[in-house]
mmCIF file of C-alpha atoms in Angstrom:
data_model
loop_
_atom_site.group_PDB
_atom_site.id
_atom_site.type_symbol
_atom_site.label_atom_id
_atom_site.label_comp_id
_atom_site.label_asym_id
_atom_site.label_seq_id
_atom_site.Cartn_x
_atom_site.Cartn_y
_atom_site.Cartn_z
ATOM 1 C CA MET O 11 10.155 10.481 -5.009
ATOM 2 C CA ARG O 12 8.416 11.092 -8.071
ATOM 3 C CA ASP O 13 8.751 7.825 -9.166
ATOM 4 C CA PHE O 14 7.855 6.116 -6.451
ATOM 5 C CA LEU O 15 4.801 8.465 -5.621
ATOM 6 C CA SER O 16 3.382 8.054 -9.559
ATOM 7 C CA GLU O 17 3.990 4.033 -9.080
ATOM 8 C CA ARG O 18 1.161 4.293 -5.145
ATOM 9 C CA PHE O 19 -0.786 5.491 -8.091
ATOM 10 C CA GLN O 20 -0.995 3.019 -10.547
ATOM 11 C CA ASN O 21 -1.507 0.981 -7.329
ATOM 12 C CA PHE O 22 -3.443 3.001 -5.789
ATOM 13 C CA SER O 23 -6.084 3.119 -9.484
ATOM 14 C CA LEU O 24 -5.590 -0.321 -9.613
ATOM 15 C CA TYR O 25 -5.744 -3.025 -6.520
ATOM 16 C CA GLU O 26 -7.956 -0.581 -4.396
ATOM 17 C CA CYS O 27 -10.473 1.896 -6.651
ATOM 18 C CA ARG O 28 -10.794 -1.011 -9.741
ATOM 19 C CA GLY O 29 -14.614 -2.334 -8.885
ATOM 20 C CA SER O 30 -15.177 -0.513 -6.539
ATOM 21 C CA SER O 31 -14.905 3.341 -7.552
ATOM 22 C CA ARG O 32 -14.686 3.821 -11.205
ATOM 23 C CA LEU O 33 -13.993 7.712 -10.332
ATOM 24 C CA TYR O 34 -11.107 7.462 -8.059
ATOM 25 C CA GLU O 35 -9.851 4.491 -10.864
ATOM 26 C CA CYS O 36 -9.489 6.982 -13.657
ATOM 27 C CA LEU O 37 -8.464 10.090 -11.423
ATOM 28 C CA ALA O 38 -5.825 8.220 -9.036
ATOM 29 C CA THR O 39 -4.513 6.891 -12.662
ATOM 30 C CA GLU O 40 -4.253 10.059 -13.955
ATOM 31 C CA ILE O 41 -3.095 11.938 -11.459
ATOM 32 C CA ALA O 42 -0.214 9.295 -11.939
ATOM 33 C CA ASN O 43 0.925 10.707 -15.269
ATOM 34 C CA ASP O 44 0.872 14.230 -13.861
ATOM 35 C CA ASP O 45 3.989 16.101 -12.927
ATOM 36 C CA GLU O 46 1.752 19.147 -10.792
ATOM 37 C CA LEU O 47 -0.622 16.966 -9.362
ATOM 38 C CA LEU O 48 2.108 14.501 -8.177
ATOM 39 C CA ARG O 49 4.600 17.885 -7.101
ATOM 40 C CA LEU O 50 1.130 18.675 -5.590
ATOM 41 C CA SER O 51 1.527 15.100 -2.854
ATOM 42 C CA GLU O 52 4.948 15.651 -2.125
ATOM 43 C CA HIS O 53 3.542 17.699 0.207
ATOM 44 C CA ALA O 54 1.867 14.735 2.167
ATOM 45 C CA ARG O 55 3.039 13.019 5.643
ATOM 46 C CA GLU O 56 5.420 9.884 4.297
ATOM 47 C CA ASP O 57 3.149 7.263 6.730
ATOM 48 C CA GLN O 58 -0.063 8.018 5.664
ATOM 49 C CA PRO O 59 -1.755 6.641 2.349
ATOM 50 C CA THR O 60 -0.259 9.091 -0.070
ATOM 51 C CA PRO O 61 -3.715 8.885 -2.483
ATOM 52 C CA ASN O 62 -6.157 8.032 -0.760
ATOM 53 C CA LEU O 63 -5.064 12.090 1.657
ATOM 54 C CA LEU O 64 -5.027 14.136 -1.201
ATOM 55 C CA LEU O 65 -8.467 12.058 -2.523
ATOM 56 C CA GLY O 66 -10.319 12.324 1.607
ATOM 57 C CA ALA O 67 -9.199 16.416 1.413
ATOM 58 C CA VAL O 68 -10.238 16.682 -2.696
ATOM 59 C CA HIS O 69 -13.262 16.027 -1.644
ATOM 60 C CA TYR O 70 -13.197 17.135 2.008
ATOM 61 C CA LEU O 71 -12.686 20.752 0.670
ATOM 62 C CA LEU O 72 -15.238 19.503 -2.863
ATOM 63 C CA GLN O 73 -18.183 19.761 0.064
ATOM 64 C CA ARG O 74 -17.577 23.480 0.931
ATOM 65 C CA ASN O 75 -16.960 25.657 -3.215
ATOM 66 C CA ASP O 76 -19.413 25.863 -5.352
ATOM 67 C CA HIS O 77 -17.519 23.873 -8.540
ATOM 68 C CA PRO O 78 -18.014 22.018 -11.440
ATOM 69 C CA LEU O 79 -15.612 18.852 -10.302
ATOM 70 C CA LYS O 80 -18.775 18.594 -7.699
ATOM 71 C CA ARG O 81 -20.446 17.033 -11.325
ATOM 72 C CA PHE O 82 -19.161 14.010 -10.632
ATOM 73 C CA TYR O 83 -19.626 12.713 -7.081
ATOM 74 C CA ALA O 84 -22.116 10.871 -5.678
ATOM 75 C CA SER O 85 -21.640 11.807 -2.408
ATOM 76 C CA LEU O 86 -22.617 15.782 -4.114
ATOM 77 C CA THR O 87 -25.431 15.162 -6.780
ATOM 78 C CA THR O 88 -27.790 12.522 -7.672
ATOM 79 C CA VAL O 89 -26.900 11.796 -11.102
ATOM 80 C CA PRO O 90 -23.066 12.446 -11.273
ATOM 81 C CA ASP O 91 -21.632 12.598 -15.446
ATOM 82 C CA LYS O 92 -18.895 10.312 -16.044
ATOM 83 C CA PRO O 93 -15.580 9.095 -14.552
ATOM 84 C CA GLU O 94 -14.212 9.399 -17.482
ATOM 85 C CA GLU O 95 -14.315 13.535 -17.870
ATOM 86 C CA ALA O 96 -13.166 14.085 -14.096
ATOM 87 C CA PHE O 97 -9.551 14.816 -14.671
ATOM 88 C CA TYR O 98 -9.563 17.314 -16.196
ATOM 89 C CA TRP O 99 -11.932 19.167 -13.718
ATOM 90 C CA PHE O 100 -10.304 17.333 -10.850
ATOM 91 C CA LYS O 101 -7.146 19.767 -12.382
ATOM 92 C CA ASP O 102 -9.211 22.819 -11.910
ATOM 93 C CA PHE O 103 -9.880 21.963 -8.372
ATOM 94 C CA CYS O 104 -6.396 21.023 -7.692
ATOM 95 C CA LEU O 105 -4.666 24.824 -8.872
ATOM 96 C CA LYS O 106 -7.194 26.551 -7.410
ATOM 97 C CA ASN O 107 -6.886 25.457 -4.272
ATOM 98 C CA GLU O 108 -3.336 24.629 -3.614
ATOM 99 C CA LYS O 109 -3.151 26.133 -0.721
ATOM 100 C CA GLU O 110 -5.387 24.752 1.017
ATOM 101 C CA ILE O 111 -5.017 21.031 0.042
ATOM 102 C CA LYS O 112 -1.152 21.840 0.621
ATOM 103 C CA GLN O 113 -2.134 21.851 4.305
ATOM 104 C CA LEU O 114 -4.891 19.216 5.012
ATOM 105 C CA LEU O 115 -1.755 17.342 3.407
ATOM 106 C CA ILE O 116 0.344 18.350 6.246
ATOM 107 C CA GLU O 117 -2.078 17.918 8.968
ATOM 108 C CA LYS O 118 -4.376 15.661 8.755
ATOM 109 C CA LEU O 119 -4.303 11.632 8.234
ATOM 110 C CA VAL O 120 -6.245 9.239 6.356
ATOM 111 C CA GLN O 121 -8.466 7.678 9.393
ATOM 112 C CA THR O 122 -11.525 6.086 7.680
ATOM 113 C CA ASN O 123 -12.836 4.660 11.578
ATOM 114 C CA GLU O 124 -14.984 2.211 8.604
ATOM 115 C CA VAL O 125 -18.210 0.570 10.791
ATOM 116 C CA ARG O 126 -18.336 -2.302 8.930
ATOM 117 C CA ARG O 127 -15.023 -3.718 9.484
ATOM 118 C CA CYS O 128 -17.295 -4.945 12.819
ATOM 119 C CA THR O 129 -18.645 -7.416 10.030
ATOM 120 C CA TYR O 130 -15.499 -9.279 11.167
ATOM 121 C CA LEU O 131 -14.188 -8.228 14.727
ATOM 122 C CA TYR O 132 -18.048 -9.959 15.739
ATOM 123 C CA PRO O 133 -17.426 -13.332 15.030
ATOM 124 C CA ILE O 134 -14.153 -13.011 15.978
ATOM 125 C CA PHE O 135 -15.246 -11.904 19.411
ATOM 126 C CA CYS O 136 -17.349 -14.671 19.832
ATOM 127 C CA HIS O 137 -14.485 -16.612 18.992
ATOM 128 C CA ILE O 138 -12.268 -15.661 21.541
ATOM 129 C CA TYR O 139 -15.692 -14.871 24.374
ATOM 130 C CA ARG O 140 -16.348 -19.135 23.723
ATOM 131 C CA GLN O 141 -12.406 -19.597 24.510
ATOM 132 C CA THR O 142 -12.039 -17.432 27.941
ATOM 133 C CA LYS O 143 -16.071 -16.698 28.613
ATOM 134 C CA GLN O 144 -14.946 -14.026 30.535
ATOM 135 C CA PRO O 145 -16.131 -10.012 29.519
ATOM 136 C CA LEU O 146 -13.320 -8.727 27.296
ATOM 137 C CA SER O 147 -11.448 -5.501 27.027
ATOM 138 C CA LEU O 148 -10.571 -4.117 24.574
ATOM 139 C CA ILE O 149 -8.144 -2.226 22.693
ATOM 140 C CA GLU O 150 -8.007 0.009 19.594
ATOM 141 C CA LEU O 151 -5.228 0.986 18.541
ATOM 142 C CA GLY O 152 -5.550 3.636 14.782
ATOM 143 C CA SER O 153 -8.828 4.201 17.231
ATOM 144 C CA SER O 154 -9.769 7.276 15.239
ATOM 145 C CA ALA O 155 -12.982 8.005 16.687
ATOM 146 C CA GLY O 156 -13.995 5.212 18.292
ATOM 147 C CA LEU O 157 -16.852 3.807 16.484
ATOM 148 C CA GLN O 158 -15.495 0.287 15.695
ATOM 149 C CA LEU O 159 -14.680 0.260 19.655
ATOM 150 C CA LEU O 160 -18.481 0.333 19.867
ATOM 151 C CA TRP O 161 -19.167 -3.180 17.807
ATOM 152 C CA ASP O 162 -21.106 -5.197 20.341
ATOM 153 C CA LYS O 163 -23.827 -2.300 19.805
ATOM 154 C CA TYR O 164 -24.279 -3.026 16.263
ATOM 155 C CA ALA O 165 -25.984 -5.686 15.115
ATOM 156 C CA TYR O 166 -25.405 -8.044 12.135
ATOM 157 C CA ARG O 167 -26.399 -10.174 9.157
ATOM 158 C CA TYR O 168 -24.161 -12.632 7.136
ATOM 159 C CA ASP O 169 -25.145 -15.145 4.766
ATOM 160 C CA ASN O 170 -27.857 -17.104 6.508
ATOM 161 C CA GLY O 171 -30.419 -14.432 6.421
ATOM 162 C CA SER O 172 -30.279 -14.021 10.586
ATOM 163 C CA ILE O 173 -30.063 -11.391 12.218
ATOM 164 C CA VAL O 174 -27.372 -11.657 15.853
ATOM 165 C CA GLY O 175 -25.524 -8.508 17.700
ATOM 166 C CA ASN O 176 -27.870 -6.573 19.321
ATOM 167 C CA ALA O 177 -31.184 -7.133 18.698
ATOM 168 C CA ASN O 178 -32.302 -3.207 19.818
ATOM 169 C CA ALA O 179 -30.144 -1.808 17.384
ATOM 170 C CA GLN O 180 -30.886 0.989 14.429
ATOM 171 C CA LEU O 181 -27.802 -0.238 12.697
ATOM 172 C CA VAL O 182 -27.543 -3.073 10.772
ATOM 173 C CA LEU O 183 -24.113 -4.466 9.681
ATOM 174 C CA THR O 184 -23.512 -7.091 6.333
ATOM 175 C CA ALA O 185 -20.964 -8.858 4.621
ATOM 176 C CA GLU O 186 -20.720 -11.676 2.451
ATOM 177 C CA MET O 187 -18.208 -14.927 3.273
ATOM 178 C CA ARG O 188 -15.614 -16.063 0.858
ATOM 179 C CA GLY O 189 -14.285 -18.935 1.696
ATOM 180 C CA GLY O 190 -14.227 -21.131 4.218
ATOM 181 C CA GLN O 191 -16.936 -22.128 6.675
ATOM 182 C CA LEU O 192 -19.843 -19.623 8.553
ATOM 183 C CA PRO O 193 -18.380 -19.528 11.763
ATOM 184 C CA LEU O 194 -20.097 -19.517 15.122
ATOM 185 C CA LEU O 195 -21.834 -16.811 16.173
ATOM 186 C CA ILE O 196 -23.113 -16.341 19.652
ATOM 187 C CA LYS O 197 -26.385 -14.426 18.729
ATOM 188 C CA GLU O 198 -26.603 -11.952 21.825
ATOM 189 C CA SER O 199 -23.345 -9.940 22.024
ATOM 190 C CA PRO O 200 -20.281 -11.109 24.118
ATOM 191 C CA PRO O 201 -20.578 -9.041 27.233
ATOM 192 C CA VAL O 202 -17.539 -5.295 26.775
ATOM 193 C CA ALA O 203 -16.455 -5.452 30.389
ATOM 194 C CA LYS O 204 -12.921 -1.094 28.790
ATOM 195 C CA ARG O 205 -13.769 -0.097 26.118
ATOM 196 C CA ILE O 206 -10.328 2.247 25.055
ATOM 197 C CA GLY O 207 -9.142 3.809 22.162
ATOM 198 C CA VAL O 208 -5.392 5.518 21.331
ATOM 199 C CA ASP O 209 -4.941 7.592 17.488
ATOM 200 C CA LEU O 210 -2.481 10.423 17.657
ATOM 201 C CA HIS O 211 -4.731 11.664 16.714
ATOM 202 C CA ILE O 212 -8.086 11.726 18.510
ATOM 203 C CA ASN O 213 -11.500 12.556 16.222
ATOM 204 C CA HIS O 214 -14.418 14.001 17.959
ATOM 205 C CA LEU O 215 -17.548 13.132 15.918
ATOM 206 C CA ASN O 216 -19.833 16.144 17.560
ATOM 207 C CA ASP O 217 -16.168 19.147 16.118
ATOM 208 C CA PRO O 218 -18.207 19.570 12.725
ATOM 209 C CA GLU O 219 -14.500 19.440 10.544
ATOM 210 C CA ASP O 220 -13.728 16.193 12.316
ATOM 211 C CA TYR O 221 -16.673 14.471 11.055
ATOM 212 C CA ALA O 222 -16.937 16.386 8.242
ATOM 213 C CA TRP O 223 -13.070 14.874 7.248
ATOM 214 C CA LEU O 224 -14.682 11.395 8.368
ATOM 215 C CA LYS O 225 -17.363 11.535 6.034
ATOM 216 C CA ALA O 226 -14.894 13.454 3.154
ATOM 217 C CA LEU O 227 -13.139 9.874 3.447
ATOM 218 C CA ILE O 228 -15.342 7.863 2.013
ATOM 219 C CA TRP O 229 -15.574 7.613 -1.638
ATOM 220 C CA PRO O 230 -18.257 9.219 -3.430
ATOM 221 C CA GLU O 231 -19.866 6.734 -5.418
ATOM 222 C CA HIS O 232 -19.866 4.314 -1.254
ATOM 223 C CA HIS O 233 -23.456 4.867 -0.399
ATOM 224 C CA THR O 234 -23.833 1.932 2.142
ATOM 225 C CA ARG O 235 -20.732 2.784 3.614
ATOM 226 C CA ARG O 236 -22.637 6.635 4.101
ATOM 227 C CA THR O 237 -25.210 5.546 5.381
ATOM 228 C CA ALA O 238 -23.864 3.181 7.680
ATOM 229 C CA PHE O 239 -20.464 5.685 9.358
ATOM 230 C CA GLU O 240 -23.843 7.947 9.678
ATOM 231 C CA GLN O 241 -26.080 5.724 11.228
ATOM 232 C CA ALA O 242 -23.251 5.032 13.697
ATOM 233 C CA VAL O 243 -21.972 7.866 14.540
ATOM 234 C CA VAL O 244 -25.781 8.732 15.776
ATOM 235 C CA GLN O 245 -25.307 5.137 18.174
ATOM 236 C CA TRP O 246 -22.141 6.869 19.930
ATOM 237 C CA GLU O 247 -23.424 9.528 20.254
ATOM 238 C CA ASN O 248 -25.132 7.806 22.903
ATOM 239 C CA GLU O 249 -22.639 5.291 24.158
ATOM 240 C CA ALA O 250 -19.338 7.668 23.770
ATOM 241 C CA SER O 251 -19.451 8.606 27.637
ATOM 242 C CA ASN O 252 -18.330 4.544 28.599
ATOM 243 C CA LEU O 253 -16.012 5.491 25.674
ATOM 244 C CA THR O 254 -11.642 6.144 26.777
ATOM 245 C CA LEU O 255 -9.661 8.332 23.469
ATOM 246 C CA MET O 256 -6.540 8.936 24.495
ATOM 247 C CA GLU O 257 -4.634 10.759 21.908
ATOM 248 C CA GLY O 258 -0.884 9.140 21.811
ATOM 249 C CA ASN O 259 1.148 6.496 20.272
ATOM 250 C CA GLY O 260 -0.494 3.371 20.750
ATOM 251 C CA VAL O 261 2.446 0.820 20.930
ATOM 252 C CA ASP O 262 4.281 4.259 23.027
ATOM 253 C CA LEU O 263 1.131 3.641 25.654
ATOM 254 C CA LEU O 264 -0.359 -0.286 25.510
ATOM 255 C CA GLU O 265 1.858 -0.965 28.082
ATOM 256 C CA GLU O 266 0.233 1.650 31.213
ATOM 257 C CA VAL O 267 -2.966 1.262 29.200
ATOM 258 C CA ALA O 268 -3.135 -3.044 29.648
ATOM 259 C CA ALA O 269 -2.065 -1.999 33.694
ATOM 260 C CA GLY O 270 -5.934 -0.860 34.325
ATOM 261 C CA ILE O 271 -8.033 -3.630 33.111
ATOM 262 C CA PRO O 272 -10.141 -5.840 35.271
ATOM 263 C CA LEU O 273 -7.704 -8.771 35.740
ATOM 264 C CA ASP O 274 -11.689 -10.745 35.390
ATOM 265 C CA SER O 275 -11.797 -9.900 31.924
ATOM 266 C CA THR O 276 -9.473 -11.201 28.015
ATOM 267 C CA ILE O 277 -7.881 -8.096 26.710
ATOM 268 C CA CYS O 278 -8.320 -7.730 23.622
ATOM 269 C CA VAL O 279 -6.370 -5.508 21.695
ATOM 270 C CA PHE O 280 -7.087 -5.358 17.972
ATOM 271 C CA HIS O 281 -5.777 -3.004 14.468
ATOM 272 C CA THR O 282 -7.392 -2.464 11.037
ATOM 273 C CA HIS O 283 -5.387 -1.812 8.455
ATOM 274 C CA VAL O 284 -3.591 0.568 10.499
ATOM 275 C CA ALA O 285 -0.252 -0.629 10.668
ATOM 276 C CA ASN O 286 0.269 -0.482 7.133
ATOM 277 C CA GLN O 287 1.063 2.269 9.058
ATOM 278 C CA ILE O 288 3.178 1.063 11.071
ATOM 279 C CA PRO O 289 6.423 1.731 10.348
ATOM 280 C CA THR O 290 8.769 -1.547 10.840
ATOM 281 C CA SER O 291 10.936 -0.480 13.993
ATOM 282 C CA GLU O 292 7.216 0.112 15.995
ATOM 283 C CA LYS O 293 5.754 -3.061 14.806
ATOM 284 C CA LYS O 294 8.924 -5.184 16.419
ATOM 285 C CA LYS O 295 8.178 -3.090 19.597
ATOM 286 C CA LEU O 296 3.973 -3.723 18.926
ATOM 287 C CA LYS O 297 4.862 -7.555 19.621
ATOM 288 C CA ASP O 298 7.697 -6.911 22.067
ATOM 289 C CA CYS O 299 5.134 -5.394 24.172
ATOM 290 C CA ILE O 300 2.085 -7.305 24.227
ATOM 291 C CA LYS O 301 4.832 -10.676 25.035
ATOM 292 C CA ARG O 302 4.827 -8.436 28.224
ATOM 293 C CA ILE O 303 1.955 -7.622 29.364
ATOM 294 C CA SER O 304 1.344 -11.756 28.607
ATOM 295 C CA ARG O 305 3.843 -12.855 31.559
ATOM 296 C CA TYR O 306 1.322 -11.559 33.891
ATOM 297 C CA ARG O 307 -1.923 -12.175 31.872
ATOM 298 C CA ASP O 308 -3.260 -13.554 28.585
ATOM 299 C CA ILE O 309 -4.201 -11.215 25.511
ATOM 300 C CA PHE O 310 -5.358 -11.703 22.625
ATOM 301 C CA HIS O 311 -3.830 -9.580 19.211
ATOM 302 C CA ILE O 312 -6.334 -9.018 16.604
ATOM 303 C CA TYR O 313 -4.627 -7.092 13.633
ATOM 304 C CA ASN O 314 -3.842 -7.783 9.749
ATOM 305 C CA ASN O 315 -1.161 -4.994 7.613
ATOM 306 C CA MET O 316 2.420 -6.146 9.787
ATOM 307 C CA SER O 317 3.401 -9.059 7.484
ATOM 308 C CA ASP O 318 1.162 -9.263 5.287
ATOM 309 C CA ARG O 319 -2.838 -8.902 4.230
ATOM 310 C CA LEU O 320 -4.657 -11.606 6.146
ATOM 311 C CA LEU O 321 -6.309 -11.191 8.800
ATOM 312 C CA HIS O 322 -5.111 -12.527 11.732
ATOM 313 C CA ILE O 323 -5.750 -13.865 15.863
ATOM 314 C CA ASP O 324 -2.345 -14.201 18.211
ATOM 315 C CA ARG O 325 -3.565 -15.769 21.856
ATOM 316 C CA VAL O 326 -0.271 -14.394 23.222
ATOM 317 C CA SER O 327 0.575 -16.238 26.939
ATOM 318 C CA GLU O 328 3.675 -15.951 29.271
ATOM 319 C CA GLY O 329 5.752 -14.796 26.291
ATOM 320 C CA LYS O 330 4.230 -17.303 24.435
ATOM 321 C CA GLU O 331 2.380 -17.142 21.529
ATOM 322 C CA SER O 332 -0.942 -19.832 18.955
ATOM 323 C CA HIS O 333 -1.584 -18.604 16.108
ATOM 324 C CA GLU O 334 -4.856 -18.664 13.629
ATOM 325 C CA THR O 335 -5.474 -17.094 10.435
ATOM 326 C CA VAL O 336 -9.149 -15.390 9.444
ATOM 327 C CA GLY O 337 -7.771 -15.365 6.270
ATOM 328 C CA ARG O 338 -8.719 -11.832 3.023
ATOM 329 C CA THR O 339 -10.782 -9.003 4.616
ATOM 330 C CA ASP O 340 -12.457 -6.074 2.318
ATOM 331 C CA GLY O 341 -10.555 -3.011 3.284
ATOM 332 C CA HIS O 342 -14.472 -1.676 3.212
ATOM 333 C CA GLY O 343 -16.130 -4.009 5.506
ATOM 334 C CA SER O 344 -18.036 -5.862 2.776
ATOM 335 C CA TRP O 345 -16.274 -9.326 2.581
ATOM 336 C CA PHE O 346 -13.931 -10.971 4.545
ATOM 337 C CA GLU O 347 -12.547 -14.598 4.449
ATOM 338 C CA TRP O 348 -13.447 -17.409 7.657
ATOM 339 C CA LEU O 349 -10.852 -20.495 7.568
ATOM 340 C CA LEU O 350 -11.025 -20.913 11.085
ATOM 341 C CA GLU O 351 -11.673 -23.922 12.285
ATOM 342 C CA GLN O 352 -14.851 -24.494 13.806
#
C-alpha cells in the first residue's frame, strides 16, 4: 500500500504539478519518500486522489492556523518563501495537526468545482445546440456546488479576442487553444431548460466550512483560479434557485432524473475529471444506463477519464453511439484542444 502511495505522489509531482505549482511539486516529491506522511495518507478513501486530498486538507487547516508553513503559500502571504525549503515545516504542521488531518482525509472528497473548465464546455454545448436546435437540459455527475452548471451565465474570451456567452457577466473566463482550430461559437449562450447536479456530497457555498474547503482545493499559486472561483460564487448566489442539486450516486439516480426532463429539450449528461474516481463496474453501469435512456430519446454524454484522458462527446440514439473526440484538456481549464471538424 505504501509503495503504491509513494508512486502516486511521485506521479502527481511529475505529471500534474511540474510547471503548475512549484510548492506542490516539491512537497509531493518529499512526501513520496517519507514513511510517516505516507502512513498518514493511508487514511484517505481509496476512491480519492490522495495527493490532492492531503494537500487540500493541510491548506484548509492552514487558512485558520498560525504556523511558519504559511510563509510558503502564495495564497496566504504576499511574498512566499522558497518552495524547496517548505517540507520541514510541512511535516511539522502535519504531525502537530495529525488528528484533524486524519479526520479530513476520512470525511472529505476532492471536489474542485473548477469553473474554468467551462471554457471547453461552452463550445461543446454550442456544438450540440447547433445540431438539435433545442434548449439544453443539463445533468452533471459529480457537480459539487454546481458552478459548472451555470456555464451559460459566464462570458468567454478565446484566441481571437472576441467575447461570447453572457455579455453582462462579471466573470470573463479565458483559455488558450492548443491544436486544431477555433470552434464555431454562438455569440450568445445557448438556452438552458434544466440544471441538475448529482454528487455524493453537495457543497453548499453559503456554508463557511464548504466554502473554505473548496477554496483550499485551489493550489496556492493559482491566483487566477481563486479569483474565478470567488466571482463564480457571486453568480451562484444570484442563480442558486435555478439549480437542482441532489445528494446520491449519480449513476443510480440518472435514469430517474432523466425521466423528469421535458421532451422538447436535449439531455446533456456531463462530468469532467470525475470518472477517474468511478470504479470500472460503475462506468459500465453508466454507459448501460445512457443506452437505456436513448431508447426513448436522444442523449448526449460529455466526459473524460472514462477510458483515457481525452475529452469526448457521445450522441446516443436508440442504443447506438456516434462518437466524437474533442482532444486534450488542462485539468484546471487553462487550455484545451479542439479537434472536431467544423
